[in-house]
Coordinates of C-alpha atoms (C1' of nucleotides) in Angstrom, one line a residue:
Chain A
M659 CA -153.8 52.1 -40.7
A660 CA -153.0 49.9 -37.8
K661 CA -156.5 48.6 -37.5
L662 CA -157.0 47.5 -33.9
L663 CA -160.0 45.6 -32.5
T664 CA -162.7 47.0 -30.3
I665 CA -163.7 45.0 -27.3
G666 CA -166.7 43.6 -29.1
Q667 CA -164.7 42.4 -32.1
L668 CA -162.2 40.8 -29.8
A669 CA -164.9 39.1 -27.8
N670 CA -166.7 37.9 -30.9
H671 CA -163.6 36.5 -32.5
C672 CA -162.5 34.7 -29.4
G673 CA -165.9 33.4 -28.4
V674 CA -166.2 35.1 -25.1
T675 CA -168.4 37.9 -23.9
V676 CA -167.5 41.6 -23.6
R677 CA -168.2 41.4 -19.9
A678 CA -165.8 38.5 -19.5
I679 CA -163.0 40.5 -21.1
R680 CA -163.6 43.4 -18.8
H681 CA -163.7 41.0 -15.9
Y682 CA -160.3 39.6 -16.9
H683 CA -159.0 43.2 -17.0
R684 CA -160.3 43.8 -13.5
V685 CA -158.7 40.7 -12.0
G686 CA -155.4 41.5 -13.8
L687 CA -155.6 38.4 -16.0
L688 CA -155.5 40.3 -19.3
P689 CA -153.6 43.7 -19.5
E690 CA -155.6 46.8 -20.2
P691 CA -155.0 47.8 -23.8
V692 CA -154.5 51.3 -25.2
R693 CA -157.5 53.5 -25.5
D694 CA -158.6 55.5 -28.5
H695 CA -159.5 59.2 -28.5
S696 CA -162.9 58.5 -27.0
G697 CA -161.8 56.1 -24.3
Y698 CA -162.6 52.9 -26.1
R699 CA -160.3 50.0 -25.6
R700 CA -158.3 49.0 -28.7
Y701 CA -156.7 45.5 -28.9
G702 CA -153.8 44.2 -30.9
A703 CA -152.9 40.7 -32.0
Q704 CA -151.2 39.8 -28.7
A705 CA -154.5 40.3 -26.9
V706 CA -156.1 37.7 -29.2
V707 CA -153.3 35.3 -28.4
D708 CA -153.6 35.9 -24.7
L709 CA -157.4 35.7 -24.7
V710 CA -157.4 32.4 -26.6
R711 CA -155.1 30.9 -24.1
I712 CA -157.2 32.2 -21.2
K713 CA -160.4 30.9 -22.7
V714 CA -159.0 27.4 -23.4
L715 CA -157.6 27.2 -19.9
A716 CA -160.8 28.6 -18.3
D717 CA -163.0 26.2 -20.3
A718 CA -160.8 23.4 -19.0
G719 CA -161.9 24.5 -15.5
V720 CA -158.7 26.2 -14.4
P721 CA -159.5 28.9 -11.9
L722 CA -158.7 32.4 -13.1
A723 CA -156.3 33.0 -10.3
Q724 CA -154.3 30.0 -11.4
I725 CA -154.4 31.0 -15.1
S726 CA -152.7 34.3 -14.4
H727 CA -150.0 32.4 -12.7
L728 CA -149.7 29.9 -15.6
L729 CA -149.5 32.6 -18.3
S730 CA -146.3 33.9 -16.7
A731 CA -144.7 30.5 -16.3
D732 CA -141.8 29.1 -18.4
P733 CA -142.7 26.5 -21.1
D734 CA -141.6 23.5 -19.0
E735 CA -143.7 24.5 -16.1
F736 CA -146.6 25.3 -18.4
G737 CA -146.3 22.0 -20.1
A738 CA -146.4 20.1 -16.8
A739 CA -149.4 22.1 -15.7
V740 CA -151.2 21.4 -19.0
A741 CA -150.5 17.7 -18.5
G742 CA -152.0 17.9 -15.0
I743 CA -155.1 19.7 -16.3
D744 CA -155.5 17.2 -19.0
E745 CA -155.4 14.4 -16.6
A746 CA -158.1 16.2 -14.5
L747 CA -160.2 16.4 -17.6
Q748 CA -159.9 12.7 -18.2
Q749 CA -160.9 12.0 -14.7
Q750 CA -163.8 14.4 -15.1
I751 CA -165.0 12.3 -18.0
I752 CA -164.9 9.2 -15.9
Q753 CA -166.8 11.0 -13.2
V754 CA -169.5 12.1 -15.6
E755 CA -169.8 8.5 -16.9
H756 CA -170.3 7.4 -13.3
R757 CA -172.9 10.0 -12.8
R758 CA -174.8 8.8 -15.8
Q759 CA -174.9 5.3 -14.2
Q760 CA -176.2 6.8 -11.0
L761 CA -178.7 8.8 -12.8
L762 CA -180.1 5.8 -14.7
G763 CA -180.1 4.0 -11.3
L764 CA -182.8 6.5 -10.2
L765 CA -185.2 4.9 -12.6
A766 CA -184.7 1.5 -11.2
G767 CA -186.0 1.5 -7.6
D768 CA -184.0 1.1 -4.5
Q769 CA -180.7 -0.1 -5.8
L770 CA -179.1 3.3 -5.2
V771 CA -180.2 3.7 -1.7
L772 CA -179.4 0.2 -0.5
P773 CA -176.5 -2.3 -0.9
S774 CA -177.3 -4.7 -3.7
E775 CA -177.7 -7.7 -1.4
V776 CA -180.4 -6.0 0.6
A777 CA -182.2 -5.0 -2.5
E778 CA -182.2 -8.6 -3.7
M779 CA -183.5 -9.7 -0.3
L780 CA -186.4 -7.3 -0.6
N781 CA -187.2 -8.7 -4.0
D782 CA -187.2 -12.2 -2.4
L783 CA -189.7 -10.9 0.1
R784 CA -191.9 -9.7 -2.7
E785 CA -191.8 -13.0 -4.4
I786 CA -192.7 -14.8 -1.2
G787 CA -195.8 -12.7 -1.1
V788 CA -195.1 -10.1 1.5
S789 CA -197.3 -7.0 1.2
E790 CA -195.9 -3.9 -0.4
Q791 CA -196.3 -2.1 2.9
G792 CA -194.3 -4.9 4.6
V793 CA -191.5 -4.6 2.1
Q794 CA -191.4 -0.8 2.6
I795 CA -191.1 -1.2 6.3
E796 CA -188.3 -3.7 5.9
R797 CA -186.6 -1.3 3.4
D798 CA -186.7 1.6 5.8
G799 CA -185.3 -0.5 8.6
W800 CA -182.4 -1.5 6.4
I801 CA -181.7 2.0 5.2
L802 CA -181.4 3.2 8.8
L803 CA -179.3 0.2 9.7
A804 CA -177.0 0.9 6.7
A805 CA -176.6 4.5 7.8
L806 CA -175.9 3.7 11.4
S807 CA -173.8 0.5 11.2
P808 CA -173.0 -0.3 7.6
E809 CA -170.5 -2.9 8.7
V810 CA -173.1 -5.3 10.1
V811 CA -175.3 -5.2 7.0
P812 CA -173.6 -8.0 4.9
E813 CA -173.6 -10.4 7.8
W814 CA -177.2 -9.6 8.9
T815 CA -178.4 -9.8 5.3
M816 CA -176.9 -13.3 5.0
Q817 CA -178.6 -14.4 8.2
K818 CA -181.9 -13.1 7.0
R819 CA -181.7 -14.8 3.6
A820 CA -180.6 -18.0 5.3
A821 CA -183.7 -17.8 7.5
L822 CA -185.9 -17.1 4.5
D823 CA -184.7 -20.4 3.0
D824 CA -186.6 -22.1 5.9
A825 CA -190.3 -22.8 5.0
E826 CA -191.5 -22.4 8.6
F827 CA -189.8 -19.0 8.9
R828 CA -191.4 -17.8 5.7
R829 CA -194.8 -18.8 7.0
I830 CA -194.1 -17.0 10.3
Y831 CA -192.9 -13.9 8.4
L832 CA -196.1 -13.8 6.3
A833 CA -198.2 -14.3 9.4
Y834 CA -196.4 -11.2 11.0
D835 CA -197.1 -9.3 7.7
N836 CA -200.8 -10.1 8.0
A837 CA -200.9 -9.5 11.8
R838 CA -199.8 -5.9 11.4
D839 CA -203.5 -4.8 11.0
W840 CA -205.0 -7.1 13.6
D841 CA -206.5 -5.9 16.9
P842 CA -203.8 -6.1 19.7
N843 CA -206.1 -8.4 21.6
D844 CA -206.6 -10.8 18.8
P845 CA -206.2 -14.4 20.2
R846 CA -204.2 -15.5 17.2
L847 CA -201.3 -13.4 18.5
K848 CA -200.6 -15.9 21.3
A849 CA -200.4 -18.8 18.9
L850 CA -198.1 -16.8 16.6
A851 CA -195.8 -15.9 19.6
D852 CA -195.6 -19.6 20.4
R853 CA -194.6 -20.5 16.9
T854 CA -192.0 -17.7 16.8
V855 CA -190.4 -18.8 20.1
Q856 CA -190.3 -22.4 19.0
W857 CA -188.8 -21.6 15.7
T858 CA -186.2 -19.3 17.2
T859 CA -185.0 -21.8 19.8
T860 CA -184.7 -24.8 17.4
R861 CA -183.0 -22.6 14.9
S862 CA -180.7 -21.3 17.4
D863 CA -179.7 -24.8 18.5
A864 CA -179.2 -25.8 14.9
A865 CA -177.0 -22.8 14.2
I866 CA -174.8 -23.5 17.3
G867 CA -174.5 -27.2 16.3
A868 CA -173.7 -26.4 12.7
R869 CA -170.8 -24.0 13.2
S870 CA -169.1 -22.2 16.1
D871 CA -166.7 -20.1 14.0
T872 CA -168.9 -17.0 13.7
S873 CA -169.4 -16.6 17.4
P874 CA -172.3 -14.1 17.6
S875 CA -174.3 -16.0 15.0
D876 CA -177.0 -17.4 17.3
P877 CA -178.2 -14.2 18.9
N878 CA -178.2 -12.8 15.4
V879 CA -181.0 -15.1 14.5
M880 CA -183.0 -13.4 17.1
L881 CA -181.9 -9.9 15.9
V882 CA -182.8 -10.7 12.4
A883 CA -186.3 -11.5 13.5
Q884 CA -186.5 -8.5 15.7
L885 CA -185.4 -6.2 12.9
M886 CA -188.5 -7.2 11.1
D887 CA -190.7 -5.6 13.7
A888 CA -188.2 -3.0 15.0
E889 CA -189.8 -0.2 13.0
S890 CA -193.3 -1.6 12.5
A891 CA -193.7 -2.0 16.2
Y892 CA -194.1 1.7 16.5
T893 CA -196.9 1.9 13.9
S894 CA -198.7 -1.4 14.6
P895 CA -200.2 -2.1 18.1
A896 CA -200.7 -5.7 17.2
L897 CA -197.0 -6.3 16.4
N898 CA -196.1 -4.3 19.5
R899 CA -198.2 -6.7 21.5
L900 CA -196.7 -9.7 19.7
A901 CA -193.2 -8.6 20.6
E902 CA -194.2 -8.3 24.2
L903 CA -195.6 -11.8 24.1
C904 CA -192.4 -13.2 22.7
R905 CA -190.4 -11.5 25.3
E906 CA -192.6 -13.0 28.1
R907 CA -192.0 -16.5 26.6
L908 CA -188.3 -16.1 26.2
G909 CA -187.8 -14.7 29.7
R910 CA -184.9 -12.3 29.9
S911 CA -182.8 -14.2 27.4
A912 CA -183.8 -11.4 25.0
R913 CA -183.1 -8.1 26.5
P914 CA -186.0 -5.7 26.8
A915 CA -186.4 -2.9 24.2
S916 CA -185.3 0.3 25.9
Chain B
M1038 CA -186.0 2.3 19.6
A1039 CA -186.8 4.1 16.4
K1040 CA -183.2 5.1 15.9
L1041 CA -183.3 8.2 13.7
L1042 CA -180.3 9.9 12.1
T1043 CA -178.6 13.1 13.1
I1044 CA -177.8 15.6 10.4
G1045 CA -174.2 14.5 10.5
Q1046 CA -174.9 10.9 10.1
L1047 CA -177.3 11.6 7.2
A1048 CA -174.7 13.8 5.5
N1049 CA -172.0 11.2 6.0
H1050 CA -174.0 8.3 4.7
C1051 CA -175.2 10.2 1.6
G1052 CA -171.8 11.8 0.8
V1053 CA -172.9 15.4 1.2
T1054 CA -172.0 18.1 3.7
V1055 CA -174.1 19.1 6.7
R1056 CA -174.2 22.6 5.3
A1057 CA -175.6 21.3 2.0
I1058 CA -178.5 19.6 3.8
R1059 CA -179.4 22.7 5.7
H1060 CA -179.2 24.6 2.4
Y1061 CA -181.7 22.2 0.9
H1062 CA -184.0 22.8 3.9
R1063 CA -183.8 26.5 3.4
V1064 CA -184.7 26.3 -0.3
G1065 CA -187.5 23.9 0.4
L1066 CA -185.9 21.0 -1.5
L1067 CA -185.8 18.6 1.4
P1068 CA -188.5 18.9 4.1
E1069 CA -187.5 19.9 7.6
P1070 CA -187.6 16.7 9.7
V1071 CA -188.8 16.3 13.3
R1072 CA -186.6 17.7 16.1
D1073 CA -185.5 15.9 19.2
H1074 CA -185.9 17.3 22.7
S1075 CA -182.9 19.5 22.3
G1076 CA -183.7 20.9 18.9
Y1077 CA -181.6 18.6 16.8
R1078 CA -183.0 17.5 13.5
R1079 CA -183.8 13.7 13.3
Y1080 CA -184.0 12.0 10.0
G1081 CA -185.8 8.9 8.9
A1082 CA -185.4 6.5 6.0
Q1083 CA -187.4 8.7 3.6
A1084 CA -184.9 11.5 4.1
V1085 CA -182.1 9.2 3.0
V1086 CA -184.1 8.3 -0.2
D1087 CA -184.9 11.9 -0.9
L1088 CA -181.3 13.1 -0.3
V1089 CA -179.8 10.4 -2.5
R1090 CA -182.1 11.5 -5.3
I1091 CA -181.2 15.1 -4.8
K1092 CA -177.5 14.4 -4.7
V1093 CA -177.5 12.3 -7.9
L1094 CA -179.5 14.9 -9.8
A1095 CA -177.4 17.8 -8.4
D1096 CA -174.2 16.0 -9.3
A1097 CA -175.6 15.6 -12.8
G1098 CA -175.7 19.4 -12.9
V1099 CA -179.5 19.9 -12.5
P1100 CA -180.2 23.3 -10.7
L1101 CA -181.7 22.9 -7.3
A1102 CA -184.8 24.8 -8.4
Q1103 CA -185.4 22.3 -11.1
I1104 CA -184.8 19.3 -8.8
S1105 CA -187.5 20.3 -6.5
H1106 CA -189.8 20.4 -9.4
L1107 CA -188.6 17.0 -10.6
L1108 CA -189.1 15.3 -7.2
S1109 CA -192.8 16.1 -7.4
A1110 CA -193.3 14.9 -10.9
D1111 CA -195.0 11.7 -12.0
P1112 CA -192.8 8.8 -13.1
D1113 CA -193.3 9.4 -16.9
E1114 CA -192.3 13.0 -16.6
F1115 CA -189.4 12.1 -14.4
G1116 CA -188.2 9.5 -16.8
A1117 CA -188.3 12.0 -19.7
A1118 CA -186.4 14.5 -17.6
V1119 CA -183.8 11.9 -16.7
A1120 CA -183.4 11.0 -20.4
G1121 CA -182.8 14.7 -21.2
I1122 CA -180.3 15.1 -18.4
D1123 CA -178.5 12.0 -19.5
E1124 CA -178.2 13.4 -23.0
A1125 CA -176.8 16.6 -21.6
L1126 CA -174.2 14.6 -19.8
Q1127 CA -173.2 12.8 -22.9
Q1128 CA -172.8 16.1 -24.7
Q1129 CA -170.8 17.3 -21.8
I1130 CA -168.4 14.4 -22.3
I1131 CA -168.0 15.3 -26.0
Q1132 CA -167.3 18.9 -24.9
V1133 CA -164.7 17.9 -22.5
E1134 CA -163.0 15.8 -25.1
H1135 CA -163.0 18.8 -27.4
R1136 CA -161.5 20.9 -24.6
R1137 CA -158.7 18.4 -24.2
Q1138 CA -157.9 18.8 -27.8
Q1139 CA -157.8 22.6 -27.5
L1140 CA -155.7 22.3 -24.4
L1141 CA -153.1 20.2 -26.1
G1142 CA -153.2 22.7 -28.9
L1143 CA -151.8 25.3 -26.5
L1144 CA -148.6 23.4 -26.5
A1145 CA -148.3 23.5 -30.3
G1146 CA -147.8 27.1 -31.3
D1147 CA -150.2 29.2 -33.3
Q1148 CA -152.6 26.6 -34.6
L1149 CA -155.2 27.7 -32.1
V1150 CA -155.1 31.3 -32.9
L1151 CA -155.0 31.1 -36.7
P1152 CA -156.7 29.2 -39.4
S1153 CA -154.6 26.2 -40.4
E1154 CA -153.8 27.5 -43.9
V1155 CA -152.3 30.6 -42.4
A1156 CA -150.3 28.7 -39.9
E1157 CA -148.9 26.6 -42.8
M1158 CA -148.0 29.7 -44.8
L1159 CA -146.1 31.1 -41.8
N1160 CA -144.2 27.8 -41.7
D1161 CA -143.4 28.3 -45.4
L1162 CA -142.0 31.7 -44.6
R1163 CA -139.8 30.3 -41.9
E1164 CA -138.5 27.7 -44.3
I1165 CA -137.7 30.3 -46.9
G1166 CA -135.5 32.0 -44.4
V1167 CA -137.7 34.9 -43.1
S1168 CA -136.5 36.2 -39.7
E1169 CA -138.5 35.2 -36.6
Q1170 CA -139.4 38.8 -36.1
G1171 CA -140.7 39.0 -39.7
V1172 CA -142.8 35.9 -39.2
Q1173 CA -144.2 37.4 -36.0
I1174 CA -145.2 40.6 -37.7
E1175 CA -146.9 38.6 -40.5
R1176 CA -148.7 36.5 -37.9
D1177 CA -150.0 39.5 -36.0
G1178 CA -151.3 41.0 -39.3
W1179 CA -153.2 37.8 -40.1
I1180 CA -154.6 37.6 -36.6
L1181 CA -156.1 41.0 -36.9
L1182 CA -157.3 40.3 -40.4
A1183 CA -158.9 37.1 -39.3
A1184 CA -160.7 39.0 -36.5
L1185 CA -161.9 41.8 -38.7
S1186 CA -162.7 40.1 -42.0
P1187 CA -162.5 36.3 -41.6
E1188 CA -164.2 35.8 -44.9
V1189 CA -161.3 37.1 -46.9
V1190 CA -158.6 35.0 -45.2
P1191 CA -158.9 31.9 -47.3
E1192 CA -158.7 33.8 -50.6
W1193 CA -155.9 36.1 -49.5
T1194 CA -153.9 33.2 -48.1
M1195 CA -154.1 31.4 -51.4
Q1196 CA -152.9 34.5 -53.2
K1197 CA -150.0 34.9 -50.8
R1198 CA -149.0 31.3 -51.2
A1199 CA -149.2 31.6 -54.9
A1200 CA -146.9 34.6 -54.9
L1201 CA -144.5 32.7 -52.7
D1202 CA -144.2 30.1 -55.4
D1203 CA -142.5 32.8 -57.5
A1204 CA -138.8 33.0 -56.9
E1205 CA -138.6 36.7 -57.6
F1206 CA -141.3 37.4 -55.0
R1207 CA -139.4 35.4 -52.4
R1208 CA -136.3 37.4 -53.0
I1209 CA -138.2 40.6 -52.7
Y1210 CA -139.9 39.4 -49.6
L1211 CA -136.6 38.5 -48.0
A1212 CA -135.2 41.9 -49.0
Y1213 CA -138.1 43.6 -47.2
D1214 CA -137.4 41.4 -44.2
N1215 CA -133.8 42.6 -44.1
A1216 CA -134.7 46.2 -44.9
R1217 CA -136.7 46.6 -41.7
D1218 CA -133.7 47.6 -39.8
W1219 CA -132.1 49.8 -42.5
D1220 CA -131.8 53.6 -42.3
P1221 CA -134.8 55.3 -44.0
N1222 CA -132.3 57.1 -46.3
D1223 CA -130.5 53.9 -47.4
P1224 CA -130.0 54.1 -51.2
R1225 CA -130.9 50.5 -51.6
L1226 CA -134.5 51.3 -50.8
K1227 CA -135.0 52.9 -54.2
A1228 CA -133.8 49.9 -56.0
L1229 CA -136.0 47.7 -53.9
A1230 CA -139.0 49.9 -54.7
D1231 CA -138.3 49.6 -58.4
R1232 CA -138.1 45.8 -58.1
T1233 CA -141.3 45.7 -56.2
V1234 CA -143.2 47.8 -58.7
Q1235 CA -141.9 45.9 -61.6
W1236 CA -142.9 42.5 -60.1
T1237 CA -146.3 43.8 -59.1
T1238 CA -147.2 45.1 -62.6
T1239 CA -146.0 42.0 -64.5
R1240 CA -147.7 39.7 -62.0
S1241 CA -150.9 41.8 -62.2
D1242 CA -150.9 41.4 -66.0
A1243 CA -150.3 37.7 -65.7
A1244 CA -153.1 37.2 -63.2
I1245 CA -155.6 39.1 -65.5
G1246 CA -154.6 37.0 -68.5
A1247 CA -154.8 33.8 -66.6
R1248 CA -158.4 34.0 -65.3
S1249 CA -161.1 36.6 -65.1
D1250 CA -163.6 34.6 -63.0
T1251 CA -162.5 35.9 -59.6
S1252 CA -163.0 39.5 -60.4
P1253 CA -161.0 41.2 -57.6
S1254 CA -158.0 39.0 -58.0
D1255 CA -155.6 41.5 -59.6
P1256 CA -155.9 44.3 -56.9
N1257 CA -155.5 41.5 -54.4
V1258 CA -152.0 40.8 -55.6
M1259 CA -151.3 44.3 -54.5
L1260 CA -153.1 43.9 -51.2
V1261 CA -151.2 40.8 -50.4
A1262 CA -147.9 42.7 -50.8
Q1263 CA -149.2 45.5 -48.7
L1264 CA -150.3 43.3 -46.0
M1265 CA -146.7 42.4 -45.5
D1266 CA -145.8 45.9 -44.4
A1267 CA -149.2 47.0 -43.1
E1268 CA -148.1 46.5 -39.5
S1269 CA -144.4 46.8 -39.8
A1270 CA -144.7 50.2 -41.4
Y1271 CA -145.5 51.6 -38.0
T1272 CA -142.5 50.1 -36.4
S1273 CA -139.9 50.4 -39.1
P1274 CA -139.0 53.8 -40.6
A1275 CA -137.3 52.1 -43.5
L1276 CA -140.3 50.1 -44.6
N1277 CA -142.4 53.2 -44.2
R1278 CA -140.2 55.0 -46.6
L1279 CA -140.2 52.0 -48.9
A1280 CA -144.0 52.0 -49.0
E1281 CA -143.9 55.7 -49.8
L1282 CA -141.4 55.2 -52.7
C1283 CA -143.7 52.4 -54.1
R1284 CA -146.7 54.7 -54.0
E1285 CA -144.7 57.4 -55.9
R1286 CA -143.8 55.0 -58.6
L1287 CA -147.4 53.6 -58.9
G1288 CA -148.9 57.0 -59.1
R1289 CA -152.4 57.1 -57.5
S1290 CA -153.4 53.6 -58.8
A1291 CA -152.7 52.5 -55.2
R1292 CA -154.8 54.6 -52.8
P1293 CA -152.9 56.5 -50.2
A1294 CA -152.7 55.2 -46.7
S1295 CA -155.1 57.3 -44.6
Chain C
dC754 C1' -166.4 17.1 35.3
dT755 C1' -164.1 18.3 31.7
dT756 C1' -163.0 17.6 26.9
dG757 C1' -163.9 17.1 22.2
dA758 C1' -167.1 16.1 18.8
dC759 C1' -171.4 17.4 17.2
dA760 C1' -175.6 20.5 16.9
dT761 C1' -178.1 25.2 16.4
dT762 C1' -178.8 30.0 13.9
dG763 C1' -177.1 33.9 11.4
dA764 C1' -174.3 36.7 8.7
dC765 C1' -171.0 37.3 5.3
dC766 C1' -167.6 35.2 1.5
dT767 C1' -166.5 32.9 -3.0
dC768 C1' -166.3 32.6 -8.4
dG769 C1' -167.2 33.8 -12.8
dC770 C1' -169.4 36.3 -14.7
dG771 C1' -174.8 38.4 -15.9
dT772 C1' -177.7 42.2 -15.7
dC773 C1' -179.1 46.7 -15.1
dA774 C1' -178.6 51.9 -14.8
dG775 C1' -177.1 55.9 -16.8
dG776 C1' -174.6 57.7 -19.7
dG777 C1' -171.1 58.8 -24.4
dT778 C1' -169.6 57.4 -29.5
dT779 C1' -170.0 55.8 -34.2
dG780 C1' -171.6 55.0 -38.6
dC781 C1' -175.2 54.7 -41.8
dA782 C1' -179.8 55.7 -43.8
dA783 C1' -183.7 58.8 -44.5
Chain D
dT1321 C1' -179.2 67.1 -40.6
dT1322 C1' -181.1 64.2 -37.9
dG1323 C1' -182.3 60.1 -36.5
dC1324 C1' -181.4 55.8 -34.6
dA1325 C1' -179.5 51.4 -33.9
dA1326 C1' -175.5 49.4 -32.3
dC1327 C1' -171.5 50.1 -30.0
dC1328 C1' -168.7 51.5 -25.9
dC1329 C1' -167.9 53.3 -20.9
dT1330 C1' -168.1 52.8 -15.5
dG1331 C1' -170.2 51.2 -11.4
dA1332 C1' -173.1 48.5 -8.6
dC1333 C1' -175.9 44.7 -7.5
dG1334 C1' -177.4 39.6 -8.4
dC1335 C1' -176.9 34.5 -8.7
dG1336 C1' -176.1 29.5 -7.6
dA1337 C1' -174.5 26.4 -4.4
dG1338 C1' -172.9 26.2 -1.0
dG1339 C1' -168.1 27.5 2.4
dT1340 C1' -166.5 29.8 6.5
dC1341 C1' -166.8 32.0 10.8
dA1342 C1' -168.9 33.2 15.2
dA1343 C1' -171.3 32.5 19.3
dT1344 C1' -173.7 29.2 21.8
dG1345 C1' -175.9 24.7 23.3
dT1346 C1' -175.6 19.4 23.8
dC1347 C1' -173.9 14.6 24.0
dA1348 C1' -170.8 10.7 25.2
dA1349 C1' -166.9 9.1 27.3
dG1350 C1' -162.6 9.1 30.0

DNA sequence: CTTGACATTGACCTCGCGTCAGGGTTGCAA
DNA sequence: TTGCAACCCTGACGCGAGGTCAATGTCAAG
């Protein structure tokens, strides 16, 4: 007897589901086979061959519509297509490796969400003794900056790290960090504003004297300092007041916050 | 100014689409941010952090429903989950490599659709001089056999290859291959039936004398011969007639085809 | 003051099947 | 003989993760 396969036997043998085979029939990917006297589909050897090809291609990620096109292609065309698919699989492997890296990066703090040089700078801040809240505020500022103007980040980071090499700047920075929780009328704010302005002007002169190649480097010293309180100014009345005091002392050489 | 991001800026910076972000809002994966005066969504730094985490996990294949669960998990739980996801990715790589093998197998004939020993046997047939049509018919028979009773394939293949070591069997087999196109009344069919029956009986005796450990080995010699024309009998009147003649000569020791 | 890029909501489309409903068929054991 | 479990049939709806289209509102710049 010409023993033919039922849909279940075919599915089982080829490692697909019955439902998948019927789906392939509906979309015209696999031809409908003969039916037996009670309407059951009966499959011959060619169906096994076809289905194996379909399954391998589908597992490789080829869309069904494209598979039906491939099955009716001549061997040369088919070989070329297979080569292309194989290349796509190789690239997929590379992608997955990359995703593994990213995934493991999730376990390691802010690296993923910030350029590495900024992450390093934040670590410098922590080592200097900046409060965790202060570091967080800096981080948020840099995240937004990186989203809005990624091109300025490397330059600004360099400037900031250069400033942090200066002991006086570090002291001022830590003072700002502490000042966040002060009363806006605290008398120490005036002294801190004086110190800030003094450091800024001497630093600005030094920068101009040192090199004139990077033309906007001297206002950047200011901007770097401002970045520090750009965000926190909205959550800290004391730092808000402090910024105002600095602006008074600098006249309109620093433009007002809009 | 507390510069916040529009949905497009956020999407761009994080490498996702605007539509995806809105989708995450709908399914509660990412909290809806504040709106500006004209109803636009405005995102802060935390949204960037959240979205990056979502994207990395989603790219790693984690379902969104599970991601929302993960984002509110404690670090230990999160670390364990990440380890699990990473393992899944590693297995995915192995799978893809396997699929590459299968894919390349498509270019190399029947290996994928048949156990290797059967494929080798088919190559033996080609070398002996069997017509391409004859090989195809054999192949189709073995495909169906492998689908219906895979467990008998290794044994039957061994039997067949053993028979093919016999010069007389090879001659008979080639004669069958030629006879496929004969007229069913061709007088040569009788002679061929005689030869078949004679070979079968002597071979059967020899097999019984040689070893009695594999109990059903002597009827199998018959079955192996029958397999050869099991399929072709339906497409070749001459082979059909030939099978009938063999049955006459063997009496009812071979059961009738139902 | 218009133009083009961007934002809003909402409804339907895609792919590759899974799942359920509501039946008919087959084969084997009690 | 009669279960009854295990198949098979068609047809319709569901899902995940967004994409696409429509109709409308808003922003920035020449």
